[in-house]
Amino acid sequence: MSVACPTTYELTSSPTGLDPKLQRLIETSWSERHDAGVGFRYHLQIERERVAAGKFNFLILLNRKRLTERRQPQAFQLDAPFDPSRFNFTRVDPAEVQLELSFPFPTSILINNSPVTVYHSLVVPDRMGQHSQLLTPVGARVAFELLLRLPDRRYRIGYNSPGAQASVNHLHLHLLRIDAELYVQRAELIPVRGVPFLHRLADHLPAKGFCFVVKDPASELELVCSGLKQLLETLTERQMAHNLFWSWTDLREGVELRAFVFPRVTQCVNKAACSFNAAFLELCGFVSVGEESDYERLTEERIVTALEQAQGDVYSALEDVFPILTDD
């Protein structure tokens, strides 16, 4: 069965205006391909799901096909240049391209052919520019621009840097609809003195990191993007891998948009797909596993331990940059 060619779509000039047509195009183009089996490695089917007992309500899902059918991740470090000889998103089948966005920055929306959730898509800024997986200021801005326009506040965006579970060294972010509330939406945040809109996560939380909070995009977005750029430059200079996650605090009304940055003291190298990886989703409370034994045995304590091991002592490593790191 054939599918329609990707649509070229120009976003509204203001990111503060909702764009129902954009959401409809993303959902219909994804569903059309998924239902026809075009481009996808498997038909998305969450076999089982549960909430782990404890304070943080980790959502655990079993999706065995993502483990067995997905493309094997590439192995590369934070400073690895783009390598055109390896798989990249200029090589995808044209049927995998859902949309080409022409404003404010050229951006491709592709199906994620090994989806974790419904409408799981890849956001690839300037796809033909062949950028490595290091997040550019344009890439970070695109995440805000998309979420501010989508009327359904269940949409989230995530990013894994090289050395932090990224699987392809070609700049991309993940757009997903997650129906459940995650602990990070309501997580206690402590303002970082001297940096507008920047907070850090309270010490008792399972993940360590920072969060920019946007309440009034019209007046705050430029400053937030500038602050985020500086933070990511600091992490890159120190060879600290990182994961990012954008989410609304309220899944119905929006209220405020949070952009989380989770640094890692040491880089990891993907050598093979495995059942449980500590990447942006897991850090935020959403755990997708590919083995039934992991689904059965994972507890909140084991998940928190895995996240701590993946990140290391982040706050000590950045103490000279953000010295106020104890709860008030």
Coordinates of C-alpha atoms in Angstrom, one line a residue:
M1 CA 0.0 0.0 0.0
S2 CA 1.4 3.4 -1.0
V3 CA 1.4 6.4 1.3
A4 CA 1.1 10.1 0.5
C5 CA 4.3 12.1 -0.2
P6 CA 5.6 14.2 2.7
T7 CA 3.8 17.6 3.1
T8 CA 5.8 20.8 3.2
Y9 CA 4.3 22.9 5.9
E10 CA 5.1 26.4 7.2
L11 CA 4.6 27.0 10.8
T12 CA 2.9 30.1 12.1
S13 CA 5.3 33.0 12.8
S14 CA 4.5 33.1 16.5
P15 CA 5.3 30.1 18.7
T16 CA 2.7 31.3 21.2
G17 CA -0.2 30.4 18.9
L18 CA -1.6 26.8 18.8
D19 CA -1.5 25.0 15.5
P20 CA -4.1 22.2 15.3
K21 CA -3.3 21.6 11.6
L22 CA 0.3 20.8 12.5
Q23 CA -0.7 18.2 15.1
R24 CA -3.2 16.7 12.7
L25 CA -0.6 16.4 10.0
I26 CA 1.9 14.7 12.4
E27 CA -0.7 12.2 13.6
T28 CA -2.3 11.3 10.3
S29 CA 1.0 10.9 8.5
W30 CA 2.3 8.7 11.3
S31 CA -0.9 6.6 11.5
E32 CA -1.1 6.2 7.7
R33 CA 2.4 4.7 7.6
H34 CA 2.0 2.6 10.8
D35 CA -1.3 1.1 9.7
A36 CA 0.1 0.3 6.2
G37 CA 3.3 -1.1 7.6
V38 CA 5.3 1.3 5.6
G39 CA 8.8 2.1 7.0
F40 CA 8.1 0.6 10.5
R41 CA 10.1 -2.4 11.7
Y42 CA 7.1 -3.6 13.8
H43 CA 3.6 -2.7 14.6
L44 CA 3.6 -0.9 18.0
Q45 CA 2.1 -3.1 20.7
I46 CA 2.7 -2.4 24.3
E47 CA 2.3 -5.9 25.8
R48 CA 2.1 -5.0 29.4
E49 CA 2.5 -1.9 31.6
R50 CA 2.6 -1.2 35.3
V51 CA 3.5 1.6 37.8
A52 CA 6.4 0.7 40.1
A53 CA 5.6 1.0 43.8
G54 CA 7.3 3.9 45.4
K55 CA 7.4 7.7 45.6
F56 CA 8.1 8.4 41.9
N57 CA 5.6 6.3 40.1
F58 CA 8.0 5.0 37.4
L59 CA 5.9 3.7 34.5
I60 CA 7.3 0.4 33.2
L61 CA 6.2 -0.9 29.8
L62 CA 7.1 -4.2 28.0
N63 CA 7.8 -3.8 24.3
R64 CA 9.9 -6.8 23.2
K65 CA 9.9 -6.0 19.5
R66 CA 11.8 -2.7 20.1
L67 CA 14.7 -4.8 21.5
T68 CA 14.7 -7.5 18.9
E69 CA 13.8 -5.5 15.8
R70 CA 15.4 -2.1 16.1
R71 CA 18.4 -1.0 14.2
Q72 CA 21.6 -1.7 16.2
P73 CA 22.9 1.5 17.8
Q74 CA 26.2 3.1 16.5
A75 CA 29.1 3.5 18.9
F76 CA 30.5 7.0 19.1
Q77 CA 31.8 9.6 21.5
L78 CA 30.7 13.2 22.2
D79 CA 33.2 14.9 19.8
A80 CA 32.7 12.4 17.0
P81 CA 32.3 14.2 13.6
F82 CA 29.4 13.4 11.2
D83 CA 30.4 10.3 9.1
P84 CA 28.5 10.2 5.8
S85 CA 29.6 6.6 5.3
R86 CA 27.5 5.4 8.3
F87 CA 23.8 5.3 8.5
N88 CA 22.2 8.8 8.7
F89 CA 18.9 10.3 8.1
T90 CA 19.6 11.5 4.5
R91 CA 19.5 7.7 3.7
V92 CA 16.0 7.0 4.9
D93 CA 13.3 5.7 2.6
P94 CA 11.3 8.8 1.4
A95 CA 8.2 7.0 2.7
E96 CA 9.6 7.5 6.3
V97 CA 9.4 11.3 5.9
Q98 CA 6.2 12.6 7.4
L99 CA 6.6 16.4 7.1
E100 CA 9.1 19.0 5.9
L101 CA 8.8 22.1 8.0
S102 CA 10.0 25.3 6.3
F103 CA 9.6 27.8 9.2
P104 CA 11.3 29.0 11.4
F105 CA 14.1 26.5 10.6
P106 CA 14.1 23.8 7.9
T107 CA 13.2 20.6 9.9
S108 CA 12.2 17.1 8.8
I109 CA 9.7 15.0 10.8
L110 CA 10.4 11.3 10.3
I111 CA 8.7 8.3 11.7
N112 CA 10.7 6.5 14.3
N113 CA 10.6 3.1 12.7
S114 CA 11.1 1.4 16.2
P115 CA 8.5 3.4 18.2
V116 CA 8.2 3.5 22.0
T117 CA 4.8 5.3 22.0
V118 CA 2.1 6.3 19.5
Y119 CA 3.2 9.1 17.2
H120 CA 6.8 8.5 18.1
S121 CA 8.6 10.6 15.5
L122 CA 12.1 11.9 14.9
V123 CA 12.7 15.7 14.6
V124 CA 15.7 16.3 12.3
P125 CA 16.7 20.0 12.0
D126 CA 18.4 20.8 8.7
R127 CA 18.6 17.2 7.7
M128 CA 20.6 17.7 4.6
G129 CA 23.2 19.8 6.5
Q130 CA 24.4 16.5 8.0
H131 CA 25.1 17.7 11.6
S132 CA 26.6 15.4 14.2
Q133 CA 24.4 14.5 17.2
L134 CA 25.6 17.4 19.3
L135 CA 22.6 19.6 19.9
T136 CA 22.8 22.9 18.1
P137 CA 21.0 26.1 19.2
V138 CA 18.6 25.7 16.3
G139 CA 17.9 22.1 17.4
A140 CA 17.1 23.2 20.9
R141 CA 14.9 26.1 19.6
V142 CA 12.9 23.7 17.4
A143 CA 11.9 21.7 20.4
F144 CA 10.3 24.7 22.0
E145 CA 8.7 25.9 18.8
L146 CA 7.0 22.5 18.3
L147 CA 5.7 22.0 21.8
L148 CA 4.4 25.5 22.1
R149 CA 2.3 25.0 18.9
L150 CA 0.9 21.5 19.5
P151 CA -2.5 21.8 21.3
D152 CA -2.2 18.3 22.9
R153 CA 0.0 18.9 26.0
R154 CA 0.8 15.1 26.2
Y155 CA 3.5 15.6 23.6
R156 CA 7.1 15.6 24.9
I157 CA 10.4 16.0 23.2
G158 CA 13.6 14.2 24.2
Y159 CA 17.3 14.2 23.2
N160 CA 20.3 11.9 23.9
S161 CA 23.7 13.3 23.2
P162 CA 26.6 11.2 22.0
G163 CA 27.9 9.2 25.0
A164 CA 24.4 9.4 26.6
Q165 CA 22.6 6.6 24.6
A166 CA 22.3 8.4 21.3
S167 CA 22.1 5.7 18.6
V168 CA 22.8 7.6 15.4
N169 CA 25.4 10.3 15.0
H170 CA 23.1 12.6 13.0
L171 CA 21.3 15.4 14.8
H172 CA 17.8 14.3 15.9
L173 CA 15.3 14.7 18.7
H174 CA 12.4 12.5 19.7
L175 CA 8.8 13.6 19.6
L176 CA 6.4 11.4 21.6
R177 CA 3.0 11.5 23.0
I178 CA 3.0 10.1 26.6
D179 CA -0.4 9.9 28.2
A180 CA 0.8 9.3 31.7
E181 CA 2.0 12.0 34.2
L182 CA 5.7 11.7 34.9
Y183 CA 7.4 12.7 38.2
V184 CA 9.5 15.4 36.5
Q185 CA 6.3 17.4 35.7
R186 CA 5.8 18.1 39.4
A187 CA 9.3 17.7 40.6
E188 CA 10.6 20.1 43.2
L189 CA 12.9 22.7 41.6
I190 CA 15.4 25.0 43.3
P191 CA 16.3 28.3 41.6
V192 CA 20.0 28.6 40.5
R193 CA 21.1 32.1 41.6
G194 CA 22.4 34.3 38.9
V195 CA 20.9 32.4 35.9
P196 CA 17.4 33.6 34.9
F197 CA 14.8 30.8 34.6
L198 CA 17.3 28.1 35.6
H199 CA 16.6 25.6 38.4
R200 CA 18.1 22.4 39.5
L201 CA 16.3 19.3 40.7
A202 CA 16.0 18.8 44.4
D203 CA 18.5 16.3 46.0
H204 CA 15.9 13.7 46.9
L205 CA 14.8 13.2 43.2
P206 CA 16.0 10.1 41.3
A207 CA 17.8 12.1 38.6
K208 CA 20.2 15.0 38.9
G209 CA 20.1 17.9 36.6
F210 CA 18.9 21.3 35.7
C211 CA 15.6 22.7 34.4
F212 CA 14.7 25.9 32.5
V213 CA 11.1 26.9 33.2
V214 CA 9.1 28.9 30.7
K215 CA 5.8 30.5 31.8
D216 CA 5.5 33.4 29.3
P217 CA 7.1 32.3 26.0
A218 CA 6.7 35.7 24.4
S219 CA 9.0 37.4 26.9
E220 CA 11.1 34.5 28.2
L221 CA 11.9 32.2 25.3
E222 CA 14.9 34.1 23.9
L223 CA 16.6 34.3 27.4
V224 CA 15.9 30.6 28.1
C225 CA 17.4 29.5 24.7
S226 CA 20.4 31.7 25.4
G227 CA 20.9 30.2 28.9
L228 CA 20.4 26.7 27.6
K229 CA 23.0 27.3 24.9
Q230 CA 25.5 28.4 27.5
L231 CA 24.8 25.3 29.7
L232 CA 25.2 22.9 26.8
E233 CA 28.5 24.6 25.8
T234 CA 29.8 24.1 29.3
L235 CA 28.9 20.4 29.3
T236 CA 30.5 19.9 25.9
E237 CA 33.7 21.7 26.9
R238 CA 33.9 19.4 29.9
Q239 CA 33.2 16.3 27.8
M240 CA 30.1 15.6 29.8
A241 CA 27.4 13.7 27.9
H242 CA 23.8 14.8 28.5
N243 CA 20.1 14.0 28.0
L244 CA 17.3 16.6 27.6
F245 CA 13.6 16.4 28.0
W246 CA 10.9 19.0 27.3
S247 CA 7.5 18.6 29.0
W248 CA 4.5 20.6 30.1
T249 CA 3.7 20.5 33.8
D250 CA 0.0 20.0 33.2
L251 CA -1.2 17.7 30.4
R252 CA -4.5 19.5 29.9
E253 CA -3.8 23.2 30.4
G254 CA 0.0 23.3 29.8
V255 CA 0.6 26.0 32.5
E256 CA 4.5 26.0 32.2
L257 CA 7.0 24.4 29.9
R258 CA 10.0 22.7 31.5
A259 CA 13.2 21.9 29.7
F260 CA 15.4 19.5 31.6
V261 CA 19.1 18.9 31.2
F262 CA 20.6 15.8 32.8
P263 CA 24.4 15.8 32.6
R264 CA 26.5 12.7 32.9
V265 CA 30.0 12.6 34.5
T266 CA 31.3 9.9 32.2
Q267 CA 30.3 9.0 28.7
C268 CA 28.9 5.6 27.7
V269 CA 29.3 3.9 24.4
N270 CA 26.5 1.9 22.8
K271 CA 27.7 -1.4 21.6
A272 CA 24.4 -3.3 21.2
A273 CA 20.8 -2.8 21.9
C274 CA 19.8 -3.9 25.4
S275 CA 16.6 -4.2 27.4
F276 CA 17.1 -1.3 29.8
N277 CA 19.0 1.9 29.0
A278 CA 19.3 5.0 31.1
A279 CA 18.4 7.6 28.5
F280 CA 16.1 10.7 28.6
L281 CA 12.9 8.7 29.0
E282 CA 14.2 6.6 31.9
L283 CA 15.6 9.7 33.7
C284 CA 12.1 11.2 33.6
G285 CA 10.2 8.2 34.9
F286 CA 9.2 6.3 31.7
V287 CA 10.9 2.9 31.4
S288 CA 10.4 0.8 28.3
V289 CA 12.0 -2.6 28.5
G290 CA 12.4 -5.4 26.0
E291 CA 12.7 -8.5 28.2
E292 CA 9.9 -9.9 30.4
S293 CA 12.3 -10.6 33.2
D294 CA 13.2 -6.9 33.4
Y295 CA 9.5 -6.0 33.3
E296 CA 8.8 -8.3 36.2
R297 CA 11.9 -7.6 38.4
L298 CA 12.5 -3.9 38.0
T299 CA 11.7 -1.9 41.2
E300 CA 11.9 1.8 41.9
E301 CA 15.1 1.2 43.9
R302 CA 16.8 -0.7 41.1
I303 CA 15.8 2.0 38.5
V304 CA 17.1 4.8 40.8
T305 CA 20.4 2.9 41.3
A306 CA 20.8 2.5 37.5
L307 CA 20.1 6.2 37.0
E308 CA 22.6 7.2 39.7
Q309 CA 25.3 4.9 38.1
A310 CA 24.6 6.4 34.7
Q311 CA 24.9 10.0 35.8
G312 CA 27.6 9.9 38.5
D313 CA 28.2 12.8 40.9
V314 CA 26.9 15.5 38.6
Y315 CA 26.6 18.3 41.1
S316 CA 30.2 18.0 42.4
A317 CA 31.5 17.9 38.8
L318 CA 29.8 21.3 38.1
E319 CA 30.2 22.9 41.5
D320 CA 32.6 25.6 40.2
V321 CA 29.9 26.7 37.7
F322 CA 26.8 26.4 39.9
P323 CA 28.1 26.6 43.5
I324 CA 24.7 26.8 45.2
L325 CA 23.9 23.1 45.1
T326 CA 22.3 22.3 48.5
D327 CA 18.6 22.4 49.2
D328 CA 17.5 25.6 51.0

